[in-house]
GROMACS .gro file of C-alpha atoms in nm:
model
  402
    1ALA     CA    1   4.569   6.279  14.958
    2ALA     CA    2   4.427   6.631  15.002
    3ASP     CA    3   4.376   6.571  15.376
    4VAL     CA    4   4.013   6.691  15.369
    5PRO     CA    5   3.715   6.554  15.568
    6ILE     CA    6   3.518   6.271  15.406
    7ILE     CA    7   3.145   6.202  15.431
    8VAL     CA    8   3.005   5.891  15.263
    9ALA     CA    9   2.655   5.898  15.113
   10ILE     CA   10   2.529   5.549  15.031
   11ASN     CA   11   2.268   5.609  14.760
   12LYS     CA   12   1.981   5.406  14.604
   13MET     CA   13   1.856   5.274  14.936
   14ASP     CA   14   1.505   5.259  14.785
   15LEU     CA   15   1.609   4.949  14.586
   16GLU     CA   16   1.528   4.605  14.728
   17THR     CA   17   1.878   4.489  14.637
   18ALA     CA   18   2.048   4.769  14.834
   19ASP     CA   19   2.327   4.636  15.060
   20PRO     CA   20   2.479   4.926  15.259
   21TYR     CA   21   2.684   4.690  15.476
   22ALA     CA   22   2.868   4.551  15.173
   23VAL     CA   23   2.943   4.910  15.069
   24ARG     CA   24   3.085   4.992  15.412
   25ALA     CA   25   3.304   4.681  15.401
   26ALA     CA   26   3.425   4.759  15.046
   27LEU     CA   27   3.530   5.110  15.153
   28THR     CA   28   3.787   4.964  15.392
   29GLN     CA   29   3.983   4.845  15.087
   30HIS     CA   30   4.043   5.212  15.006
   31GLY     CA   31   4.146   5.309  15.359
   32ILE     CA   32   3.805   5.453  15.450
   33VAL     CA   33   3.668   5.310  15.776
   34VAL     CA   34   3.319   5.436  15.860
   35GLU     CA   35   3.192   5.501  16.213
   36ASP     CA   36   2.978   5.184  16.215
   37LEU     CA   37   3.298   4.980  16.178
   38GLY     CA   38   3.491   5.169  16.443
   39GLY     CA   39   3.636   5.442  16.222
   40ASP     CA   40   3.586   5.818  16.213
   41VAL     CA   41   3.421   5.862  15.870
   42PRO     CA   42   3.044   5.928  15.890
   43ALA     CA   43   2.822   5.734  15.647
   44VAL     CA   44   2.461   5.820  15.568
   45GLU     CA   45   2.209   5.602  15.381
   46VAL     CA   46   2.009   5.809  15.128
   47SER     CA   47   1.782   5.781  14.827
   48ALA     CA   48   1.807   6.052  14.565
   49LEU     CA   49   1.484   5.916  14.414
   50THR     CA   50   1.263   5.942  14.724
   51GLY     CA   51   1.460   6.199  14.924
   52ASP     CA   52   1.500   5.971  15.226
   53GLY     CA   53   1.811   6.048  15.429
   54ILE     CA   54   1.891   6.379  15.256
   55ASP     CA   55   1.810   6.580  15.572
   56ASP     CA   56   2.043   6.351  15.771
   57LEU     CA   57   2.316   6.403  15.512
   58LEU     CA   58   2.283   6.783  15.528
   59GLU     CA   59   2.294   6.766  15.908
   60ILE     CA   60   2.618   6.566  15.895
   61VAL     CA   61   2.768   6.814  15.645
   62ALA     CA   62   2.683   7.104  15.877
   63LEU     CA   63   2.822   6.915  16.179
   64VAL     CA   64   3.154   6.832  16.009
   65ALA     CA   65   3.186   7.192  15.885
   66GLU     CA   66   3.130   7.319  16.240
   67VAL     CA   67   3.383   7.076  16.393
   68GLU     CA   68   3.644   7.160  16.128
   69GLU     CA   69   3.562   7.533  16.162
   70LEU     CA   70   3.507   7.560  15.788
   71LYS     CA   71   3.380   7.915  15.746
   72ALA     CA   72   3.387   8.169  15.465
   73ASN     CA   73   3.398   8.547  15.493
   74PRO     CA   74   3.097   8.685  15.301
   75ASN     CA   75   3.230   9.043  15.317
   76ALA     CA   76   3.551   8.991  15.117
   77ARG     CA   77   3.597   9.018  14.739
   78ALA     CA   78   3.462   8.702  14.581
   79VAL     CA   79   3.691   8.410  14.497
   80GLY     CA   80   3.580   8.077  14.355
   81THR     CA   81   3.618   7.800  14.099
   82VAL     CA   82   3.488   7.764  13.744
   83ILE     CA   83   3.284   7.443  13.708
   84GLU     CA   84   3.189   7.475  13.341
   85GLY     CA   85   3.249   7.721  13.058
   86GLN     CA   86   3.093   7.745  12.713
   87LEU     CA   87   2.969   7.971  12.434
   88GLU     CA   88   2.594   8.022  12.466
   89VAL     CA   89   2.361   8.158  12.200
   90GLY     CA   90   2.256   8.514  12.284
   91ARG     CA   91   2.488   8.541  12.586
   92GLY     CA   92   2.835   8.476  12.442
   93PRO     CA   93   3.098   8.323  12.676
   94VAL     CA   94   2.938   8.207  13.001
   95ALA     CA   95   3.065   8.007  13.298
   96THR     CA   96   2.910   7.823  13.589
   97VAL     CA   97   3.110   7.901  13.903
   98ILE     CA   98   3.106   7.817  14.273
   99VAL     CA   99   3.167   8.114  14.503
  100GLN     CA  100   3.400   7.992  14.777
  101ARG     CA  101   3.477   8.315  14.960
  102GLY     CA  102   3.320   8.662  14.967
  103THR     CA  103   3.010   8.782  14.783
  104LEU     CA  104   2.995   8.811  14.405
  105LYS     CA  105   2.788   9.106  14.283
  106LYS     CA  106   2.649   9.214  13.949
  107GLY     CA  107   2.894   9.460  13.791
  108ASP     CA  108   3.207   9.317  13.964
  109ALA     CA  109   3.527   9.309  13.756
  110ILE     CA  110   3.654   8.950  13.739
  111VAL     CA  111   3.960   8.765  13.613
  112CYS     CA  112   4.011   8.392  13.561
  113GLY     CA  113   4.350   8.283  13.425
  114THR     CA  114   4.392   8.450  13.086
  115VAL     CA  115   4.025   8.561  13.072
  116SER     CA  116   3.885   8.884  13.216
  117GLY     CA  117   3.545   9.051  13.218
  118ARG     CA  118   3.269   9.211  13.419
  119VAL     CA  119   2.966   9.034  13.569
  120ARG     CA  120   2.699   9.146  13.324
  121ALA     CA  121   2.436   8.905  13.457
  122MET     CA  122   2.409   8.619  13.707
  123PHE     CA  123   2.158   8.333  13.707
  124ASP     CA  124   2.073   8.063  13.959
  125GLU     CA  125   2.013   7.694  13.879
  126ARG     CA  126   1.651   7.772  13.779
  127GLY     CA  127   1.748   8.050  13.539
  128GLY     CA  128   1.640   8.332  13.770
  129GLN     CA  129   1.851   8.648  13.769
  130LEU     CA  130   2.056   8.732  14.080
  131LYS     CA  131   2.215   9.054  14.201
  132SER     CA  132   2.460   8.884  14.441
  133ALA     CA  133   2.585   8.538  14.539
  134GLY     CA  134   2.753   8.444  14.867
  135PRO     CA  135   2.985   8.159  14.969
  136SER     CA  136   2.890   7.811  14.836
  137ALA     CA  137   2.644   7.954  14.581
  138PRO     CA  138   2.659   7.810  14.226
  139VAL     CA  139   2.581   8.075  13.962
  140LEU     CA  140   2.599   8.116  13.584
  141ILE     CA  141   2.794   8.431  13.488
  142SER     CA  142   2.790   8.618  13.157
  143GLY     CA  143   3.027   8.902  13.063
  144TRP     CA  144   3.357   8.717  13.001
  145SER     CA  145   3.598   8.823  12.727
  146ASP     CA  146   3.644   8.455  12.635
  147VAL     CA  147   3.544   8.111  12.764
  148PRO     CA  148   3.721   8.042  13.098
  149LEU     CA  149   3.864   7.696  13.159
  150ALA     CA  150   3.686   7.455  13.392
  151GLY     CA  151   3.884   7.411  13.713
  152ASP     CA  152   4.047   7.757  13.704
  153MET     CA  153   4.009   7.995  13.998
  154PHE     CA  154   3.835   8.329  13.947
  155GLN     CA  155   3.861   8.641  14.161
  156VAL     CA  156   3.702   8.985  14.184
  157VAL     CA  157   3.944   9.275  14.135
  158GLN     CA  158   3.924   9.652  14.167
  159ASN     CA  159   3.822   9.736  13.810
  160GLU     CA  160   3.820   9.606  13.452
  161ARG     CA  161   4.159   9.762  13.377
  162THR     CA  162   4.315   9.561  13.660
  163ALA     CA  163   4.136   9.247  13.539
  164ARG     CA  164   4.268   9.290  13.183
  165LYS     CA  165   4.620   9.358  13.314
  166LEU     CA  166   4.620   9.041  13.526
  167ALA     CA  167   4.485   8.837  13.233
  168GLU     CA  168   4.757   8.975  13.002
  169GLU     CA  169   5.025   8.899  13.262
  170GLU     CA  170   4.899   8.540  13.290
  171THR     CA  171   4.900   8.507  12.910
  172ALA     CA  172   5.259   8.638  12.897
  173ARG     CA  173   5.361   8.402  13.179
  174LYS     CA  174   5.220   8.100  12.996
  175ARG     CA  175   5.382   8.211  12.670
  176GLY     CA  176   5.718   8.252  12.846
  177LYS     CA  177   5.684   7.907  12.999
  178GLU     CA  178   5.621   7.759  12.653
  179LEU     CA  179   5.937   7.925  12.518
  180THR     CA  180   6.151   7.756  12.784
  181VAL     CA  181   6.056   7.406  12.672
  182PRO     CA  182   6.099   7.236  12.332
  183SER     CA  183   5.852   7.354  12.069
  184ALA     CA  184   5.550   7.143  11.981
  185THR     CA  185   5.705   7.058  11.644
  186GLU     CA  186   6.034   6.945  11.802
  187ARG     CA  187   5.856   6.742  12.067
  188LEU     CA  188   5.617   6.581  11.820
  189THR     CA  189   5.899   6.507  11.572
  190GLN     CA  190   6.076   6.309  11.844
  191LEU     CA  191   5.750   6.133  11.932
  192LEU     CA  192   5.682   6.040  11.569
  193GLU     CA  193   6.034   5.901  11.529
  194THR     CA  194   5.976   5.683  11.836
  195LEU     CA  195   5.642   5.563  11.703
  196ARG     CA  196   5.790   5.469  11.366
  197THR     CA  197   6.014   5.218  11.540
  198SER     CA  198   5.735   5.089  11.764
  199ASP     CA  199   5.504   4.794  11.705
  200HIS     CA  200   5.213   4.977  11.870
  201ALA     CA  201   4.989   5.187  11.641
  202GLU     CA  202   4.836   5.514  11.757
  203LEU     CA  203   4.547   5.721  11.623
  204ARG     CA  204   4.616   6.085  11.707
  205ILE     CA  205   4.324   6.327  11.713
  206ILE     CA  206   4.260   6.694  11.789
  207VAL     CA  207   3.919   6.763  11.945
  208LYS     CA  208   3.741   7.101  11.941
  209ALA     CA  209   3.401   7.124  12.112
  210ASP     CA  210   3.134   7.379  12.198
  211ALA     CA  211   3.163   7.333  12.577
  212HIS     CA  212   3.405   7.197  12.836
  213GLY     CA  213   3.150   6.937  12.947
  214SER     CA  214   3.127   6.797  12.594
  215LEU     CA  215   3.505   6.799  12.564
  216GLU     CA  216   3.557   6.605  12.887
  217ALA     CA  217   3.292   6.351  12.789
  218ILE     CA  218   3.472   6.292  12.457
  219ARG     CA  219   3.808   6.267  12.635
  220ASP     CA  220   3.679   6.003  12.879
  221ALA     CA  221   3.501   5.799  12.610
  222ALA     CA  222   3.791   5.814  12.361
  223ALA     CA  223   4.031   5.688  12.631
  224ASN     CA  224   3.827   5.366  12.647
  225ILE     CA  225   3.847   5.304  12.271
  226SER     CA  226   4.137   5.068  12.204
  227ARG     CA  227   4.242   4.738  12.055
  228ASP     CA  228   4.532   4.503  12.120
  229ASP     CA  229   4.777   4.682  11.891
  230ALA     CA  230   4.635   5.035  11.878
  231ALA     CA  231   4.506   5.319  12.095
  232VAL     CA  232   4.363   5.670  12.065
  233THR     CA  233   4.565   5.973  12.176
  234ILE     CA  234   4.414   6.321  12.203
  235VAL     CA  235   4.693   6.556  12.098
  236ARG     CA  236   4.488   6.862  12.188
  237GLY     CA  237   4.140   6.930  12.322
  238ALA     CA  238   3.986   7.276  12.354
  239VAL     CA  239   3.662   7.473  12.338
  240GLY     CA  240   3.585   7.691  12.036
  241GLY     CA  241   3.595   7.687  11.658
  242ILE     CA  242   3.858   7.502  11.451
  243THR     CA  243   4.144   7.738  11.357
  244ALA     CA  244   4.450   7.734  11.131
  245ASN     CA  245   4.664   7.665  11.441
  246ASP     CA  246   4.475   7.338  11.490
  247VAL     CA  247   4.552   7.246  11.127
  248THR     CA  248   4.922   7.328  11.179
  249LEU     CA  249   4.933   7.107  11.488
  250ALA     CA  250   4.750   6.829  11.305
  251GLU     CA  251   5.004   6.846  11.022
  252ALA     CA  252   5.299   6.831  11.262
  253SER     CA  253   5.153   6.546  11.468
  254GLU     CA  254   4.989   6.356  11.179
  255ALA     CA  255   4.652   6.385  11.354
  256LEU     CA  256   4.289   6.400  11.251
  257ILE     CA  257   4.073   6.696  11.359
  258TYR     CA  258   3.733   6.629  11.514
  259GLY     CA  259   3.479   6.904  11.579
  260PHE     CA  260   3.177   6.858  11.805
  261ASN     CA  261   2.934   7.143  11.728
  262ALA     CA  262   3.245   7.336  11.623
  263ARG     CA  263   3.330   7.440  11.267
  264PRO     CA  264   3.650   7.547  11.085
  265ASP     CA  265   3.684   7.910  10.980
  266ALA     CA  266   3.788   8.013  10.627
  267SER     CA  267   4.162   8.013  10.702
  268ALA     CA  268   4.139   7.669  10.865
  269ARG     CA  269   3.956   7.525  10.563
  270ALA     CA  270   4.215   7.666  10.324
  271ALA     CA  271   4.507   7.542  10.536
  272ALA     CA  272   4.349   7.196  10.572
  273LYS     CA  273   4.300   7.172  10.194
  274ASP     CA  274   4.661   7.270  10.125
  275ALA     CA  275   4.802   7.031  10.387
  276GLY     CA  276   4.564   6.742  10.318
  277ILE     CA  277   4.435   6.741  10.678
  278ASP     CA  278   4.104   6.564  10.743
  279ILE     CA  279   3.851   6.770  10.943
  280ARG     CA  280   3.551   6.569  11.061
  281THR     CA  281   3.258   6.748  11.229
  282PHE     CA  282   2.965   6.602  11.424
  283SER     CA  283   2.665   6.723  11.622
  284ILE     CA  284   2.592   6.389  11.795
  285ILE     CA  285   2.858   6.267  12.037
  286TYR     CA  286   2.790   5.896  11.977
  287GLU     CA  287   2.843   5.938  11.602
  288LEU     CA  288   3.176   6.108  11.670
  289LEU     CA  289   3.290   5.826  11.900
  290ASP     CA  290   3.172   5.563  11.649
  291ASP     CA  291   3.376   5.735  11.378
  292ILE     CA  292   3.688   5.734  11.600
  293GLU     CA  293   3.639   5.363  11.664
  294LEU     CA  294   3.592   5.292  11.293
  295MET     CA  295   3.907   5.487  11.216
  296LEU     CA  296   4.100   5.288  11.473
  297VAL     CA  297   3.992   4.951  11.338
  298GLY     CA  298   4.054   5.058  10.978
  299GLU     CA  299   3.695   5.093  10.851
  300LEU     CA  300   3.770   5.431  10.701
  301ALA     CA  301   3.497   5.468  10.438
  302PRO     CA  302   3.209   5.680  10.569
  303ASP     CA  303   2.844   5.624  10.490
  304GLU     CA  304   2.806   5.991  10.394
  305VAL     CA  305   3.044   6.239  10.235
  306GLU     CA  306   2.994   6.609  10.297
  307SER     CA  307   3.084   6.855  10.020
  308PHE     CA  308   3.146   7.219  10.101
  309LEU     CA  309   2.956   7.458   9.871
  310GLY     CA  310   2.998   7.810  10.002
  311VAL     CA  311   2.998   8.063  10.285
  312ALA     CA  312   2.800   8.384  10.329
  313ASP     CA  313   2.846   8.650  10.598
  314VAL     CA  314   2.528   8.792  10.753
  315ARG     CA  315   2.542   9.171  10.712
  316ALA     CA  316   2.184   9.257  10.820
  317THR     CA  317   1.848   9.098  10.904
  318PHE     CA  318   1.497   9.202  10.802
  319ARG     CA  319   1.145   9.063  10.791
  320ALA     CA  320   0.961   8.971  10.471
  321PRO     CA  321   0.583   8.907  10.461
  322ARG     CA  322   0.605   8.567  10.292
  323PHE     CA  323   0.937   8.440  10.427
  324GLY     CA  324   0.958   8.566  10.786
  325LEU     CA  325   1.308   8.662  10.904
  326VAL     CA  326   1.555   8.694  10.614
  327ALA     CA  327   1.932   8.734  10.647
  328GLY     CA  328   2.092   8.989  10.418
  329CYS     CA  329   2.420   8.821  10.323
  330TYR     CA  330   2.738   8.865  10.119
  331VAL     CA  331   2.882   8.546   9.965
  332THR     CA  332   3.255   8.525  10.052
  333GLU     CA  333   3.339   8.174   9.927
  334GLY     CA  334   3.198   7.930   9.673
  335SER     CA  335   2.827   7.959   9.607
  336ILE     CA  336   2.503   7.942   9.806
  337ASN     CA  337   2.252   7.699   9.655
  338ARG     CA  338   1.878   7.705   9.713
  339ASN     CA  339   1.742   7.397   9.898
  340ALA     CA  340   2.096   7.297   9.999
  341ARG     CA  341   2.180   7.209  10.358
  342ALA     CA  342   2.308   7.495  10.570
  343ARG     CA  343   2.470   7.565  10.904
  344LEU     CA  344   2.455   7.888  11.099
  345VAL     CA  345   2.787   7.945  11.279
  346ARG     CA  346   2.827   8.201  11.558
  347ASP     CA  347   3.172   8.253  11.715
  348GLY     CA  348   3.288   7.919  11.573
  349VAL     CA  349   2.997   7.724  11.724
  350VAL     CA  350   2.712   7.569  11.524
  351VAL     CA  351   2.376   7.705  11.644
  352TYR     CA  352   2.162   7.573  11.357
  353ASP     CA  353   2.185   7.288  11.107
  354GLY     CA  354   1.908   7.255  10.851
  355ARG     CA  355   1.812   7.374  10.503
  356ILE     CA  356   1.794   7.696  10.305
  357ALA     CA  357   1.423   7.768  10.261
  358SER     CA  358   1.451   8.075  10.035
  359LEU     CA  359   1.723   8.243   9.829
  360ARG     CA  360   1.656   8.579   9.665
  361ARG     CA  361   1.834   8.857   9.477
  362PHE     CA  362   1.662   9.189   9.410
  363LYS     CA  363   1.324   9.043   9.517
  364GLU     CA  364   1.359   8.751   9.272
  365ASP     CA  365   1.396   8.383   9.361
  366VAL     CA  366   1.725   8.239   9.236
  367GLN     CA  367   1.881   7.891   9.236
  368ASN     CA  368   2.231   7.996   9.347
  369VAL     CA  369   2.443   8.302   9.426
  370GLN     CA  370   2.815   8.313   9.351
  371THR     CA  371   3.109   8.466   9.542
  372GLY     CA  372   3.108   8.846   9.555
  373TYR     CA  373   2.730   8.891   9.531
  374GLU     CA  374   2.470   8.988   9.790
  375CYS     CA  375   2.155   8.789   9.857
  376GLY     CA  376   1.874   8.727  10.102
  377ILE     CA  377   1.871   8.387  10.275
  378GLY     CA  378   1.584   8.238  10.472
  379LEU     CA  379   1.655   7.933  10.688
  380ALA     CA  380   1.393   7.664  10.739
  381ASN     CA  381   1.227   7.676  11.084
  382PHE     CA  382   1.489   7.912  11.231
  383ARG     CA  383   1.459   8.282  11.316
  384ASP     CA  384   1.748   8.355  11.553
  385VAL     CA  385   1.984   8.498  11.288
  386LYS     CA  386   2.209   8.788  11.394
  387GLU     CA  387   2.440   9.029  11.220
  388GLY     CA  388   2.795   8.888  11.215
  389ASP     CA  389   2.683   8.522  11.186
  390THR     CA  390   2.812   8.297  10.909
  391ILE     CA  391   2.596   8.070  10.692
  392GLU     CA  392   2.769   7.766  10.543
  393SER     CA  393   2.610   7.581  10.252
  394TYR     CA  394   2.693   7.214  10.192
  395GLU     CA  395   2.557   6.893  10.046
  396VAL     CA  396   2.578   6.534  10.168
  397THR     CA  397   2.636   6.245   9.928
  398GLU     CA  398   2.581   5.888  10.040
  399ILE     CA  399   2.835   5.631   9.923
  400ALA     CA  400   2.866   5.259   9.980
  401ARG     CA  401   3.126   5.130  10.225
  402THR     CA  402   3.427   4.945  10.084
   0.00000   0.00000   0.00000
């Protein structure tokens, strides 16, 4: 459909059961006729396990590129595509990109859709730092103002001011486009009215994840969860923490909210409590998918119930002789209990899930600290605590299924 050249790599030729001729014949059903069958599509037999045929494949790629005159100018300002974007501990928003034209350099001002930034650091596939990357190079970039979306095009511009201006213009354009169509509430109200008169049930969910790769994996797997009279619909899927806007959308669409390594902030928790919206968070993707399936078939009672205890903001960090790294915190909600379970949340993403090892006030061990008081918190087997992080205290109660 895109009218681009095709090269077929027939993999796993190291297996005794490999049948490349059957593969070539099956391709004709999709309109692909390889050269061995009289067509013009080259096919190469390879083994990713042993490496056999890889040199032949690369030679064919180079030959097709030469025939099609597929060349990139390495001297232009870099342009390329975002392959993956996520929040990374210690680096903030990062993105893996493919440079398609020009040369990307450290320090370049970049813009990608509604996200701008400057290339603070670049890394190759082995984690080594790079100063520049030419056409076809895959690199990991840090220095974004937010997480760019996978599939979006990025480009190098004159300076950061220009990058921010272009990002703001794109944000305004998208906002203007949204205003020209029915609002989400109006659209969802019509959808709900249709569903009420339908015999087909639908489980609506909102998914927030820590990375685009995780989100797409959940999307693909959830699409395959169905039964004769019901199906799963993802109302919204995005990267980042769970916000009050997600709760508002869930209320309007009668949806559940699922978080994969993503947590609700204080406003989202309060809004969810007031609206009676269920927020379910997981750190293992298979458990999340199992829960969706159980919801769909009506087995709603969980094995474990999580109870929220309190939240503390990390104001400073210091080292103590007996306890190692200790986080100086201010309790903003509920209470922090010693030996309770705890999560460390950074920019809406869970970076640690374990237990509180020590809880102290004025150099004294205490059992709990209430809202409005300061305390020192030590997390079990974790030292990467930073100022601005949030520590959530909770407990898990096991209950029998009904």
